[in-house]
Coordinates of N, CA and C in Angstrom, one line a residue:
X1 N 85.7 85.4 81.7 CA 85.9 85.7 83.2 C 86.9 86.9 83.3
X2 N 86.6 87.8 84.1 CA 87.4 89.0 84.2 C 88.6 88.7 85.2
X3 N 89.8 89.1 84.9 CA 90.9 88.9 85.8 C 90.7 89.6 87.2
X4 N 91.2 89.0 88.2 CA 91.1 89.5 89.5 C 92.5 89.6 90.1
X5 N 92.6 90.5 91.1 CA 93.9 90.7 91.7 C 93.8 90.2 93.1
X6 N 94.6 89.2 93.5 CA 94.6 88.6 94.9 C 93.2 88.2 95.3
X7 N 92.4 87.7 94.4 CA 91.1 87.2 94.7 C 90.0 88.2 94.9
X8 N 90.3 89.5 94.8 CA 89.3 90.5 95.0 C 89.2 91.4 93.7
X9 N 88.0 91.6 93.2 CA 87.9 92.5 92.1 C 88.4 93.9 92.4
X10 N 89.0 94.6 91.4 CA 89.4 95.9 91.6 C 88.3 96.9 91.9
X11 N 88.3 97.7 92.9 CA 87.3 98.6 93.3 C 87.9 100.0 93.8
X12 N 87.6 101.0 93.1 CA 88.0 102.4 93.5 C 87.2 103.3 92.6
X13 N 87.1 104.6 93.0 CA 86.4 105.6 92.3 C 87.3 106.8 92.1
X14 N 87.1 107.5 91.0 CA 87.8 108.8 90.8 C 87.5 109.8 91.9
X15 N 86.3 109.7 92.5 CA 86.0 110.7 93.5 C 86.7 110.5 94.8
X16 N 87.1 109.2 95.1 CA 87.8 108.9 96.4 C 89.3 108.8 96.2
X17 N 89.8 108.5 95.0 CA 91.2 108.4 94.8 C 91.6 109.2 93.6
X18 N 92.2 110.4 93.8 CA 92.5 111.3 92.7 C 93.5 110.8 91.7
X19 N 94.2 109.7 92.0 CA 95.1 109.2 91.0 C 94.4 108.2 90.0
X20 N 93.1 108.0 90.2 CA 92.4 107.2 89.2 C 92.2 108.1 88.0
X21 N 92.4 107.5 86.8 CA 92.3 108.3 85.6 C 91.0 108.0 84.8
X22 N 90.1 108.9 84.7 CA 88.8 108.7 84.0 C 89.1 108.7 82.5
X23 N 88.7 107.7 81.7 CA 88.9 107.6 80.3 C 87.6 107.6 79.5
X24 N 87.6 108.3 78.4 CA 86.4 108.4 77.6 C 86.8 108.6 76.1
X25 N 85.9 108.4 75.2 CA 86.3 108.8 73.8 C 86.4 110.3 73.7
X26 N 87.1 110.7 72.6 CA 87.3 112.2 72.5 C 86.0 112.8 71.9
X27 N 85.7 114.1 72.4 CA 84.6 114.8 71.7 C 84.9 115.0 70.3
X28 N 83.9 115.0 69.4 CA 84.1 115.0 67.9 C 84.9 116.3 67.5
X29 N 84.7 117.4 68.1 CA 85.4 118.6 67.8 C 86.8 118.7 68.2
X30 N 87.2 117.8 69.1 CA 88.5 117.8 69.7 C 89.5 116.9 68.9
X31 N 89.0 115.9 68.3 CA 89.8 114.9 67.7 C 90.3 115.4 66.3
X32 N 91.6 115.3 66.1 CA 92.3 115.7 64.9 C 92.9 114.5 64.3
X33 N 92.4 114.0 63.2 CA 92.9 112.7 62.6 C 94.4 112.8 62.2
X34 N 94.9 114.0 62.0 CA 96.3 114.2 61.6 C 97.2 114.0 62.8
X35 N 96.6 114.0 64.0 CA 97.4 113.8 65.3 C 97.1 112.4 65.9
X36 N 96.8 111.5 65.0 CA 96.5 110.1 65.5 C 97.6 109.6 66.4
X37 N 97.2 108.9 67.4 CA 98.1 108.4 68.4 C 98.9 107.3 67.9
X38 N 100.0 107.0 68.6 CA 100.9 105.8 68.3 C 100.1 104.6 68.6
X39 N 100.5 103.5 68.2 CA 99.8 102.2 68.4 C 100.1 101.8 69.8
X40 N 99.1 102.0 70.7 CA 99.1 101.5 72.1 C 97.7 101.2 72.6
X41 N 97.6 100.4 73.6 CA 96.3 100.0 74.0 C 96.2 100.1 75.5
X42 N 94.9 100.2 76.0 CA 94.6 100.2 77.4 C 94.4 98.7 77.9
X43 N 94.6 97.8 77.0 CA 94.5 96.4 77.4 C 95.9 95.7 77.3
X44 N 96.1 94.7 77.9 CA 95.3 93.9 78.8 C 95.3 94.5 80.2
X45 N 94.3 94.2 81.0 CA 94.1 94.6 82.3 C 94.7 93.6 83.3
X46 N 95.4 94.1 84.3 CA 95.8 93.2 85.4 C 94.6 92.8 86.2
X47 N 93.7 93.7 86.4 CA 92.5 93.5 87.1 C 91.4 94.4 86.6
X48 N 90.2 94.0 86.7 CA 89.1 94.9 86.3 C 87.8 94.4 86.9
X49 N 86.9 95.4 87.1 CA 85.6 95.1 87.7 C 84.7 96.3 87.4
X50 N 83.7 96.1 86.6 CA 82.8 97.2 86.3 C 83.6 98.2 85.4
X51 N 83.5 99.4 85.8 CA 84.2 100.5 85.0 C 85.7 100.6 85.4
X52 N 86.1 99.9 86.4 CA 87.5 100.1 86.9 C 88.4 99.1 86.2
X53 N 89.6 99.6 85.9 CA 90.6 98.7 85.2 C 92.0 99.1 85.8
X54 N 92.7 98.1 86.1 CA 94.1 98.3 86.6 C 95.0 97.7 85.5
X55 N 95.9 98.6 84.9 CA 96.8 98.2 83.9 C 98.3 98.4 84.4
X56 N 99.2 97.7 83.7 CA 100.6 97.8 84.1 C 101.4 98.1 82.8
X57 N 102.3 99.1 82.9 CA 103.1 99.4 81.8 C 104.5 99.6 82.4
X58 N 105.5 98.9 81.9 CA 106.9 99.1 82.3 C 107.1 99.1 83.8
X59 N 106.4 98.2 84.5 CA 106.5 98.0 85.9 C 105.7 99.0 86.7
X60 N 104.9 99.9 86.1 CA 104.1 100.9 86.9 C 102.6 100.5 86.7
X61 N 101.9 100.6 87.8 CA 100.5 100.4 87.8 C 99.7 101.7 87.6
X62 N 98.6 101.6 86.8 CA 97.7 102.7 86.6 C 96.3 102.3 86.8
X63 N 95.5 103.1 87.6 CA 94.1 102.8 87.9 C 93.3 103.7 86.9
X64 N 92.4 103.0 86.2 CA 91.6 103.7 85.2 C 90.1 103.5 85.6
X65 N 89.3 104.5 85.2 CA 87.9 104.4 85.3 C 87.3 104.7 83.9
X66 N 86.8 103.7 83.3 CA 86.3 103.8 81.9 C 84.9 104.4 81.9
X67 N 84.8 105.6 81.6 CA 83.5 106.3 81.6 C 82.7 105.7 80.4
X68 N 83.4 105.7 79.2 CA 82.9 105.1 78.0 C 84.1 104.6 77.3
X69 N 84.1 103.4 76.8 CA 85.3 102.8 76.1 C 85.5 103.5 74.8
X70 N 86.7 104.0 74.5 CA 86.9 104.5 73.2 C 87.0 103.4 72.1
X71 N 86.6 103.7 70.9 CA 86.7 102.7 69.8 C 88.2 102.4 69.5
X72 N 88.4 101.4 68.7 CA 89.7 101.0 68.4 C 90.5 102.1 67.6
X73 N 89.8 102.8 66.8 CA 90.4 103.9 66.0 C 90.4 105.2 66.7
X74 N 89.9 105.3 67.9 CA 89.8 106.6 68.6 C 91.0 106.7 69.6
X75 N 91.5 107.9 69.8 CA 92.4 108.2 70.8 C 91.7 108.5 72.1
X76 N 92.0 107.7 73.2 CA 91.2 107.9 74.4 C 91.5 109.3 75.0
X77 N 90.5 109.9 75.6 CA 90.7 111.2 76.3 C 90.6 110.9 77.8
X78 N 91.2 111.8 78.5 CA 91.3 111.8 80.0 C 90.4 112.9 80.5
X79 N 89.6 112.7 81.5 CA 88.7 113.7 82.1 C 89.4 114.2 83.3
X80 N 89.8 115.5 83.4 CA 90.5 116.1 84.5 C 89.7 117.3 85.1
X81 N 88.9 117.1 86.2 CA 88.1 118.2 86.7 C 89.1 119.3 87.2
X82 N 88.6 120.6 87.0 CA 89.4 121.7 87.5 C 89.1 122.0 89.0
X83 N 89.4 121.0 89.8 CA 89.1 121.2 91.3 C 90.4 121.3 92.0
X84 N 90.3 121.2 93.4 CA 91.6 121.4 94.2 C 92.6 120.3 94.0
X85 N 92.1 119.2 93.4 CA 93.0 118.0 93.1 C 93.4 118.0 91.7
X86 N 93.2 119.0 90.9 CA 93.6 119.1 89.5 C 95.0 118.7 89.3
X87 N 95.9 119.3 90.0 CA 97.4 119.0 89.9 C 97.7 117.5 90.0
X88 N 97.1 116.9 91.0 CA 97.3 115.4 91.2 C 96.7 114.6 90.1
X89 N 95.5 115.0 89.6 CA 94.9 114.2 88.6 C 95.6 114.4 87.2
X90 N 96.1 115.6 87.0 CA 96.9 115.9 85.8 C 98.2 115.1 85.8
X91 N 98.8 115.1 87.0 CA 100.1 114.3 87.1 C 99.9 112.8 86.8
X92 N 98.7 112.3 87.3 CA 98.4 110.9 87.1 C 98.2 110.6 85.6
X93 N 97.5 111.6 84.9 CA 97.3 111.4 83.5 C 98.6 111.5 82.7
X94 N 99.5 112.4 83.1 CA 100.8 112.5 82.4 C 101.6 111.2 82.6
X95 N 101.6 110.7 83.9 CA 102.3 109.4 84.1 C 101.7 108.3 83.2
X96 N 100.4 108.2 83.1 CA 99.8 107.2 82.2 C 100.3 107.4 80.7
X97 N 100.2 108.6 80.3 CA 100.7 108.9 78.9 C 102.1 108.5 78.7
X98 N 103.0 108.8 79.7 CA 104.4 108.4 79.6 C 104.5 106.9 79.5
X99 N 103.8 106.2 80.4 CA 103.9 104.8 80.4 C 103.4 104.1 79.1
X100 N 102.3 104.7 78.6 CA 101.7 104.1 77.3 C 102.6 104.4 76.1
X101 N 103.4 105.5 76.1 CA 104.2 105.8 75.0 C 105.6 105.4 75.1
X102 N 105.9 104.6 76.1 CA 107.3 104.0 76.3 C 108.2 104.9 77.0
X103 N 107.8 106.0 77.5 CA 108.7 106.9 78.3 C 108.7 106.5 79.8
X104 N 109.6 106.9 80.5 CA 109.7 106.6 81.9 C 108.6 107.5 82.6
X105 N 107.7 106.8 83.4 CA 106.6 107.6 84.1 C 107.1 108.3 85.3
X106 N 108.3 107.9 85.8 CA 108.8 108.5 87.1 C 108.1 107.8 88.2
X107 N 108.5 108.2 89.4 CA 107.9 107.5 90.6 C 106.5 108.0 90.8
X108 N 105.7 107.1 91.4 CA 104.3 107.4 91.7 C 104.3 108.3 92.9
X109 N 103.8 109.6 92.8 CA 103.8 110.5 94.0 C 102.9 110.1 95.1
X110 N 102.0 109.2 94.8 CA 101.1 108.7 95.9 C 101.5 107.5 96.6
X111 N 102.7 106.9 96.2 CA 103.2 105.7 96.8 C 103.7 106.1 98.2
X112 N 103.4 105.3 99.2 CA 103.8 105.5 100.6 C 105.3 105.2 100.7
X113 N 106.1 106.0 101.3 CA 107.5 105.7 101.5 C 107.6 104.6 102.6
X114 N 108.7 103.8 102.5 CA 108.9 102.7 103.5 C 108.8 103.1 104.9
X115 N 109.3 104.3 105.3 CA 109.3 104.8 106.6 C 107.8 105.0 107.1
X116 N 107.0 105.6 106.2 CA 105.6 105.8 106.5 C 104.8 104.5 106.7
X117 N 105.1 103.6 105.8 CA 104.4 102.2 105.9 C 104.8 101.6 107.2
X118 N 106.1 101.7 107.6 CA 106.5 101.1 108.9 C 105.8 101.7 110.0
X119 N 105.7 103.0 110.0 CA 105.0 103.7 111.1 C 103.5 103.3 111.2
X120 N 102.9 103.2 110.1 CA 101.5 102.7 110.1 C 101.3 101.3 110.6
X121 N 102.3 100.4 110.3 CA 102.2 99.1 110.8 C 102.4 99.1 112.3
X122 N 103.3 99.9 112.8 CA 103.5 100.0 114.3 C 102.3 100.6 114.9
X123 N 101.6 101.6 114.3 CA 100.4 102.2 114.8 C 99.3 101.2 115.0
X124 N 99.2 100.3 114.0 CA 98.1 99.3 114.0 C 98.4 98.2 115.1
X125 N 99.7 97.9 115.2 CA 100.1 96.9 116.2 C 99.8 97.5 117.6
X126 N 100.1 98.8 117.8 CA 99.9 99.5 119.1 C 98.4 99.6 119.4
X127 N 97.6 99.8 118.3 CA 96.2 99.8 118.5 C 95.7 98.5 118.9
X128 N 96.2 97.4 118.3 CA 95.8 96.0 118.7 C 96.1 95.8 120.2
X129 N 97.2 96.3 120.6 CA 97.6 96.1 122.1 C 96.6 96.9 123.0
X130 N 96.3 98.1 122.6 CA 95.4 98.9 123.4 C 94.0 98.3 123.5
X131 N 93.5 97.8 122.3 CA 92.2 97.1 122.3 C 92.2 95.8 123.1
X132 N 93.4 95.2 123.3 CA 93.5 94.1 124.2 C 93.8 94.5 125.7
X133 N 93.7 95.8 125.9 CA 93.9 96.3 127.3 C 95.4 96.2 127.8
X134 N 96.3 96.1 126.9 CA 97.8 96.1 127.3 C 98.2 97.5 127.7
X135 N 99.2 97.5 128.6 CA 99.7 98.8 129.0 C 100.7 99.3 128.0
X136 N 100.9 100.6 128.0 CA 101.8 101.2 127.0 C 103.2 100.6 127.1
X137 N 103.6 100.3 128.3 CA 104.9 99.6 128.5 C 105.0 98.3 127.8
X138 N 103.9 97.5 128.0 CA 103.9 96.2 127.4 C 103.9 96.3 125.8
X139 N 103.1 97.3 125.3 CA 103.1 97.5 123.9 C 104.5 97.9 123.4
X140 N 105.1 98.9 124.1 CA 106.5 99.3 123.7 C 107.5 98.1 123.7
X141 N 107.3 97.3 124.7 CA 108.2 96.1 124.7 C 108.0 95.2 123.5
X142 N 106.7 95.0 123.1 CA 106.4 94.2 122.0 C 106.9 94.8 120.7
X143 N 106.8 96.2 120.6 CA 107.1 96.9 119.4 C 108.6 97.1 119.2
X144 N 109.3 97.4 120.3 CA 110.7 97.8 120.2 C 111.7 96.9 120.9
X145 N 111.2 95.9 121.6 CA 112.0 94.9 122.3 C 112.2 95.2 123.7
X146 N 112.3 94.2 124.6 CA 112.5 94.3 126.0 C 113.8 94.9 126.4
X147 N 114.8 94.7 125.6 CA 116.1 95.3 126.0 C 116.2 96.8 125.9
X148 N 115.3 97.4 125.2 CA 115.2 98.8 125.1 C 114.4 99.5 126.2
X149 N 113.8 98.7 127.1 CA 113.0 99.3 128.2 C 113.9 99.6 129.4
X150 N 113.7 100.8 129.9 CA 114.5 101.1 131.1 C 114.0 100.4 132.4
X151 N 115.0 100.2 133.3 CA 114.6 99.6 134.6 C 113.6 100.5 135.3
X152 N 113.9 101.8 135.3 CA 113.0 102.8 135.9 C 113.0 104.1 135.1
X153 N 112.1 105.0 135.4 CA 112.0 106.2 134.7 C 111.2 106.0 133.4
X154 N 110.3 105.0 133.4 CA 109.5 104.8 132.2 C 108.6 106.0 131.8
X155 N 108.0 106.7 132.8 CA 107.1 107.8 132.6 C 107.8 108.9 131.8
X156 N 109.1 109.0 131.9 CA 109.8 110.1 131.1 C 110.6 109.6 130.0
X157 N 110.5 108.3 129.6 CA 111.3 107.7 128.6 C 110.7 108.0 127.2
X158 N 111.5 108.3 126.2 CA 111.0 108.7 124.9 C 110.2 107.7 124.2
X159 N 110.5 106.4 124.4 CA 109.7 105.3 123.8 C 108.2 105.3 124.3
X160 N 108.1 105.8 125.6 CA 106.7 105.8 126.1 C 105.9 106.8 125.3
X161 N 106.4 108.0 125.1 CA 105.7 109.0 124.3 C 105.5 108.5 122.8
X162 N 106.5 107.9 122.3 CA 106.3 107.4 120.9 C 105.2 106.3 120.8
X163 N 105.2 105.5 121.8 CA 104.2 104.4 121.9 C 102.8 105.0 122.0
X164 N 102.6 106.0 122.9 CA 101.3 106.7 123.0 C 100.9 107.3 121.7
X165 N 101.8 108.0 121.0 CA 101.5 108.6 119.7 C 101.1 107.6 118.7
X166 N 101.8 106.4 118.7 CA 101.5 105.4 117.7 C 100.1 104.8 118.0
X167 N 99.7 104.6 119.3 CA 98.4 104.1 119.7 C 97.3 105.1 119.3
X168 N 97.6 106.4 119.4 CA 96.6 107.4 119.1 C 96.4 107.4 117.5
X169 N 97.5 107.3 116.8 CA 97.4 107.3 115.3 C 96.6 106.0 114.9
X170 N 96.9 104.9 115.5 CA 96.1 103.7 115.2 C 94.7 103.8 115.5
X171 N 94.3 104.5 116.6 CA 92.9 104.7 116.9 C 92.3 105.7 115.9
X172 N 93.0 106.7 115.6 CA 92.5 107.7 114.6 C 92.2 107.0 113.2
X173 N 93.1 106.1 112.9 CA 92.9 105.4 111.6 C 91.7 104.5 111.7
X174 N 91.5 103.9 112.8 CA 90.4 103.0 113.0 C 89.1 103.8 112.9
X175 N 89.1 105.0 113.4 CA 87.9 105.9 113.4 C 87.6 106.5 112.0
X176 N 88.3 106.1 111.0 CA 88.1 106.6 109.6 C 89.2 107.4 109.1
X177 N 90.3 107.6 109.8 CA 91.4 108.3 109.3 C 92.2 107.6 108.2
X178 N 92.0 106.3 108.1 CA 92.6 105.5 107.0 C 92.3 106.1 105.7
X179 N 91.2 106.8 105.5 CA 90.8 107.3 104.2 C 91.8 108.4 103.8
X180 N 92.5 109.0 104.7 CA 93.5 110.0 104.4 C 94.6 109.4 103.6
X181 N 94.8 108.1 103.7 CA 95.9 107.4 103.0 C 95.6 107.5 101.5
X182 N 94.4 107.6 101.1 CA 94.1 107.7 99.6 C 94.6 109.0 99.0
X183 N 94.7 110.0 99.9 CA 95.2 111.3 99.4 C 96.6 111.6 99.7
X184 N 97.4 110.6 100.2 CA 98.8 110.8 100.5 C 99.5 111.2 99.2
X185 N 100.4 112.1 99.2 CA 100.8 113.1 100.3 C 100.0 114.4 100.2
X186 N 98.8 114.4 99.6 CA 98.1 115.6 99.3 C 96.9 115.8 100.2
X187 N 97.0 115.4 101.5 CA 95.9 115.4 102.4 C 95.3 116.8 102.6
X188 N 96.1 117.8 102.6 CA 95.6 119.2 102.9 C 94.7 119.8 101.8
X189 N 94.5 119.1 100.7 CA 93.8 119.7 99.6 C 92.3 119.5 99.6
X190 N 91.8 118.7 100.5 CA 90.4 118.4 100.5 C 89.7 119.1 101.7

């Protein structure tokens, strides 16, 4: 039985998520037996499904796509296309190498900061309100609290503009914009 994460098999592709690291055996002409790797493994997996594997090393998670599993005596190779996302893919591969060799991999550049996550949560809550036909004032009250609402002058109040922007962001995400999260913070490269 293959391990699963939160009841769902791991599913991602290198084409949609550039931080996925494609793994394959080395080409025969590239492998130098004198430079044999240190003893480390791509097992065990936290989750796997098909060619996808999620592993953890020193508290960091790495998403792998196994093109072809390297043999026990082979040093795995990483496939890094020379496309517009090369820098991201190479950084992901370097993080994996650091994690596998006991070095600090550093922070994951694709991890959403807490402030961004909070904004996305507010945007989805604002979207829920709009889909239920709530007014922007009612949504702002639910998001920010009734005591922050002015007695008058709502049309020119800054929370009104913020609420409208959050609802628009939530709507854009619902219309497919959520896919941009896969490229965070590198959205402009595709």
